[in-house]
mmCIF file of C-alpha atoms in Angstrom:
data_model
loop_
_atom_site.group_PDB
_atom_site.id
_atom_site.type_symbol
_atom_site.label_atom_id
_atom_site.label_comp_id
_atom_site.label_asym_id
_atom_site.label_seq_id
_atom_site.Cartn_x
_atom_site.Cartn_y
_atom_site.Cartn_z
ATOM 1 C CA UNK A 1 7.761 9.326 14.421
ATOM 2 C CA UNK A 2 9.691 12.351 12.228
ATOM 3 C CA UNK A 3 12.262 9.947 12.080
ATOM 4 C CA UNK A 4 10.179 6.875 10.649
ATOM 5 C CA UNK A 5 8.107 8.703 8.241
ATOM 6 C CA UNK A 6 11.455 9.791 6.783
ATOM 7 C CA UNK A 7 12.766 6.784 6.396
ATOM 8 C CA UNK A 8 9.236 4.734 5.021
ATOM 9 C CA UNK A 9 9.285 8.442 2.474
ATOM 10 C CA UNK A 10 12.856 7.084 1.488
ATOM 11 C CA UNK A 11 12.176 3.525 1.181
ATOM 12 C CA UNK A 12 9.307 4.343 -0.865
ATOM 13 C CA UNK A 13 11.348 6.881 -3.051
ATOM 14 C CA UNK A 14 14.332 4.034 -3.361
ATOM 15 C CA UNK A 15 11.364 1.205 -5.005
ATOM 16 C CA UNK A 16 10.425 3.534 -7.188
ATOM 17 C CA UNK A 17 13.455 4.761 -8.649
ATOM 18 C CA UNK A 18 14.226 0.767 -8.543
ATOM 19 C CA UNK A 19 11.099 -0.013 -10.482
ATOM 20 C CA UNK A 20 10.462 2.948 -13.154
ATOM 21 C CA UNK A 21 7.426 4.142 -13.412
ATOM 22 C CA UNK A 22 5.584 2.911 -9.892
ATOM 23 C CA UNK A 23 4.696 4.683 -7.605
ATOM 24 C CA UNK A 24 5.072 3.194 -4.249
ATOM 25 C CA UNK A 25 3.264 3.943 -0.456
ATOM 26 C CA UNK A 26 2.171 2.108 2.730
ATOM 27 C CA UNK A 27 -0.978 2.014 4.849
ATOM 28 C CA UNK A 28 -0.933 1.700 8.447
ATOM 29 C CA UNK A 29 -3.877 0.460 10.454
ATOM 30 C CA UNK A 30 -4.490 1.376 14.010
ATOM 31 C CA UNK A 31 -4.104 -0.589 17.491
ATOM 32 C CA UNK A 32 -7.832 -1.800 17.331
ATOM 33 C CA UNK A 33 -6.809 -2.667 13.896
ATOM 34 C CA UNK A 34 -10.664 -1.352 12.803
ATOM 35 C CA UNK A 35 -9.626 1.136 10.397
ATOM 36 C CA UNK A 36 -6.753 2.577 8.205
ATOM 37 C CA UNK A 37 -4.941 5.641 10.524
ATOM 38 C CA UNK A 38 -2.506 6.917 7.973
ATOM 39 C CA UNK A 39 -1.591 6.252 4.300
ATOM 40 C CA UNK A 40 1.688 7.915 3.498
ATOM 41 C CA UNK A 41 2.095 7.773 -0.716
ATOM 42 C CA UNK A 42 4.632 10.521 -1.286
ATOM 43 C CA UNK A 43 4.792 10.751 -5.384
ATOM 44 C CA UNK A 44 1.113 11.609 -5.208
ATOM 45 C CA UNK A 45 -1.129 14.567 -3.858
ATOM 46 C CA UNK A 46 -1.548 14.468 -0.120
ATOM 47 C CA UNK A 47 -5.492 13.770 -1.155
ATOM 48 C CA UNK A 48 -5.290 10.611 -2.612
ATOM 49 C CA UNK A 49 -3.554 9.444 1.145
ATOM 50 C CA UNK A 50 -6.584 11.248 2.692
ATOM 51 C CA UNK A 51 -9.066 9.322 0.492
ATOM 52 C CA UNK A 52 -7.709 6.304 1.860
ATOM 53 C CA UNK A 53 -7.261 6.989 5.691
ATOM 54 C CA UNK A 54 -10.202 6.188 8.081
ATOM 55 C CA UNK A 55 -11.212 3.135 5.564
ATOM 56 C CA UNK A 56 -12.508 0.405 7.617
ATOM 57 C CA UNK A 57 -11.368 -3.023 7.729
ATOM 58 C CA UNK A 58 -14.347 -5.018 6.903
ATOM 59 C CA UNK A 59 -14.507 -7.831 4.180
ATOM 60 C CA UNK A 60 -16.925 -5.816 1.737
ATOM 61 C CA UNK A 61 -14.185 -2.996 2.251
ATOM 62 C CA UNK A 62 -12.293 -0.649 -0.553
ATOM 63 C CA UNK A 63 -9.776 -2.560 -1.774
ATOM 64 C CA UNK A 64 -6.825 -4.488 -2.609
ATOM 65 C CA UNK A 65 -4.901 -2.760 0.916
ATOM 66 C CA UNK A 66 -8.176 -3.659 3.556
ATOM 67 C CA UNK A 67 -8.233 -7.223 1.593
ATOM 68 C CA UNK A 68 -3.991 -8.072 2.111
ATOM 69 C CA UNK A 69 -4.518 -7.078 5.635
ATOM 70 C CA UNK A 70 -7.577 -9.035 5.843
ATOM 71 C CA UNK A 71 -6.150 -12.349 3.898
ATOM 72 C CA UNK A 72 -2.582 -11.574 4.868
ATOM 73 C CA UNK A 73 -1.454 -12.013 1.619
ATOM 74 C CA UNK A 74 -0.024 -10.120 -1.100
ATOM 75 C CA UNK A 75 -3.074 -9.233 -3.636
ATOM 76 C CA UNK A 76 -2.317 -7.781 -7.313
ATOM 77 C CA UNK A 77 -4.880 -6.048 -9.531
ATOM 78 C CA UNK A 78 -3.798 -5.705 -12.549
ATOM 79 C CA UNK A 79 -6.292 -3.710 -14.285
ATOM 80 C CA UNK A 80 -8.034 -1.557 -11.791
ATOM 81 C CA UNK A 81 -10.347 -0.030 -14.303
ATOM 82 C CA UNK A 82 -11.943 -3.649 -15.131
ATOM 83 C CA UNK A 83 -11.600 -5.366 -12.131
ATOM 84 C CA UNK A 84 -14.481 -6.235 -10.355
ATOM 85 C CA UNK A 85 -13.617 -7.570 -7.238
ATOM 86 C CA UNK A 86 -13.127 -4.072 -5.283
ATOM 87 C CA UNK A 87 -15.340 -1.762 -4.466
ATOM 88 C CA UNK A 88 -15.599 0.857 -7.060
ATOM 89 C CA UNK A 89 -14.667 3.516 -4.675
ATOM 90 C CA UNK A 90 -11.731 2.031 -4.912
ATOM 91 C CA UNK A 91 -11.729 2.174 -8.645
ATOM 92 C CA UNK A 92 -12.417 5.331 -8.414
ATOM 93 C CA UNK A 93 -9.901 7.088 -6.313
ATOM 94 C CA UNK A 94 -7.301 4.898 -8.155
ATOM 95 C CA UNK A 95 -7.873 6.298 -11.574
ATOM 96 C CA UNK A 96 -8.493 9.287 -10.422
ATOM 97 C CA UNK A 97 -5.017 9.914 -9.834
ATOM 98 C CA UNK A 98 -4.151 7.780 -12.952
ATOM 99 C CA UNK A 99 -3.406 4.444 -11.407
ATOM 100 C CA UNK A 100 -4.349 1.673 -13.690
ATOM 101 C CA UNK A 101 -2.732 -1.769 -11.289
ATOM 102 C CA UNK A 102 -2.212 -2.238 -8.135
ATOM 103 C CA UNK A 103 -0.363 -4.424 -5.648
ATOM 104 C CA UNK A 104 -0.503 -4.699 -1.882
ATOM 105 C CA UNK A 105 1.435 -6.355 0.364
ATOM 106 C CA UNK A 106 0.838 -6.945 4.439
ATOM 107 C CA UNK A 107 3.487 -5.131 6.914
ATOM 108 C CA UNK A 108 3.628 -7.320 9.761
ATOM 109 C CA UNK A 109 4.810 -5.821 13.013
ATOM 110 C CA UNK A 110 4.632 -8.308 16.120
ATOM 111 C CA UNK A 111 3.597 -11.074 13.989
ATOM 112 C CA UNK A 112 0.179 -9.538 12.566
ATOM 113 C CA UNK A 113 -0.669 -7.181 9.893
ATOM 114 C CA UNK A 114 0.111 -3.439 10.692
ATOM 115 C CA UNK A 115 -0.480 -1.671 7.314
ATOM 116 C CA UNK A 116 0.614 -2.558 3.313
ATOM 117 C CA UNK A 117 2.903 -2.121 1.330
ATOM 118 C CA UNK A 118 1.484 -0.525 -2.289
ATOM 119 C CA UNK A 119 3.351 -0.681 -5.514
ATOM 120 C CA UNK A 120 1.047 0.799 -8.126
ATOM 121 C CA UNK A 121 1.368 2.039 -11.918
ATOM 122 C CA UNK A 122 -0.128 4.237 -14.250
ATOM 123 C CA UNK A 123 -0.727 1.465 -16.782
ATOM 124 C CA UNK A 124 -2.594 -2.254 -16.567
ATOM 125 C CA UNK A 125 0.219 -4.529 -15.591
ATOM 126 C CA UNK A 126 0.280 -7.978 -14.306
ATOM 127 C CA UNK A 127 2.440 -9.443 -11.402
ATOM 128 C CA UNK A 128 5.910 -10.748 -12.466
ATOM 129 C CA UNK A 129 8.923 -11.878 -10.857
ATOM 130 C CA UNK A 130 10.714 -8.831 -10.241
ATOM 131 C CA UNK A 131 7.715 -7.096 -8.427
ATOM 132 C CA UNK A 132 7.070 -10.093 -6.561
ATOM 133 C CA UNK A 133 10.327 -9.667 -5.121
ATOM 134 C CA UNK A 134 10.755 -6.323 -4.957
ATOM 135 C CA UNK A 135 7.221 -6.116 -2.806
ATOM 136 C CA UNK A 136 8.492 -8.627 -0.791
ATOM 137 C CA UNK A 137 11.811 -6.327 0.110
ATOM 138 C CA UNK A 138 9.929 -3.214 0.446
ATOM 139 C CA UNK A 139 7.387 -4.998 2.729
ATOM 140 C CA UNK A 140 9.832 -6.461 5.127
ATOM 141 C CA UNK A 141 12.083 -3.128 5.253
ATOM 142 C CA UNK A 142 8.518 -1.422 6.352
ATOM 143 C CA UNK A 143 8.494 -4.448 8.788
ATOM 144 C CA UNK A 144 11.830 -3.529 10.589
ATOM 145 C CA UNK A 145 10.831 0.366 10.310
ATOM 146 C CA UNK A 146 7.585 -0.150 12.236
ATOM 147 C CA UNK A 147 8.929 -2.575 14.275
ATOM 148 C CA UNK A 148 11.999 -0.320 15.824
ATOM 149 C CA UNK A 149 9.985 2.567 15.857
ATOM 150 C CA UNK A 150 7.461 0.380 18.256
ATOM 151 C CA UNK A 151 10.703 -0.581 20.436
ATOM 152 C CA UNK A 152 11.093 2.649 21.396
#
């Protein structure tokens, strides 16, 4: 797996540096698909990936990652702070490390949901065309990451 964490750290390091200002990351679920296993957000201290690992995936659940998987669609909140539709855990651990909107797109490996893409920023922002498609290019490279990495 040294090998596919480098590459998702890259991919993530290659959206932001395409979109200025983000800061990009993926959650991965585990086989049971209960839970989040692993968050991997590389711009940000290794405890804001801990404060999202272990998160169950039930419908009352955290937030916008646990409800992509869930919906398996790509969900967008664009002001974290006065959103009311998460759980303000959520909220919470999102401004605490000074992210204001969020966006989170399903990884499908094997044709169901596997993790999320995340493309979050500091400051409210709502969805437009060019994060639309650059979630949607992120999300599939994670795709063909996770899926060769299963191959083998």
């Amino acid at each position: 797996y040294t090998t596919l964490f480098r590459s998702l750290r890259k991919l993530c390091a290659h959206v932001e540096a395409l979109a200025p200002g983000a800061v990009a990351g993926l959650t991965m679920v585990n086989e049971g698909r209960s839970h989040i296993q692993q968050a991997l957000f590389p711009s940000l201290p290794p405890d804001f990936s801990l404060a999202l690992t272990d998160v169950p995936l039930v419908p009352s659940s955290f937030g916008s990652c646990v409800k992509a998987i869930a919906t398996g669609e790509t969900i967008t909140c664009p002001d974290v702070q006065n959103d009311r539709s998460f759980d303000e855990r959520w909220r919470q651990v999102c401004l605490a490390y000074g992210l204001k909107s969020v966006q989170s797109r399903p990884v499908h490996v094997g044709g169901e949901a596997r993790g999320t893409f995340v493309i979050a920023y500091r400051n409210p922002r709502p969805e437009n065309e060019w994060n639309v498609a650059l979630m949607k290019f992120a999300a599939d490279a994670a795709s063909q990451a996770l899926s060769k990495a299963q191959e083998r």
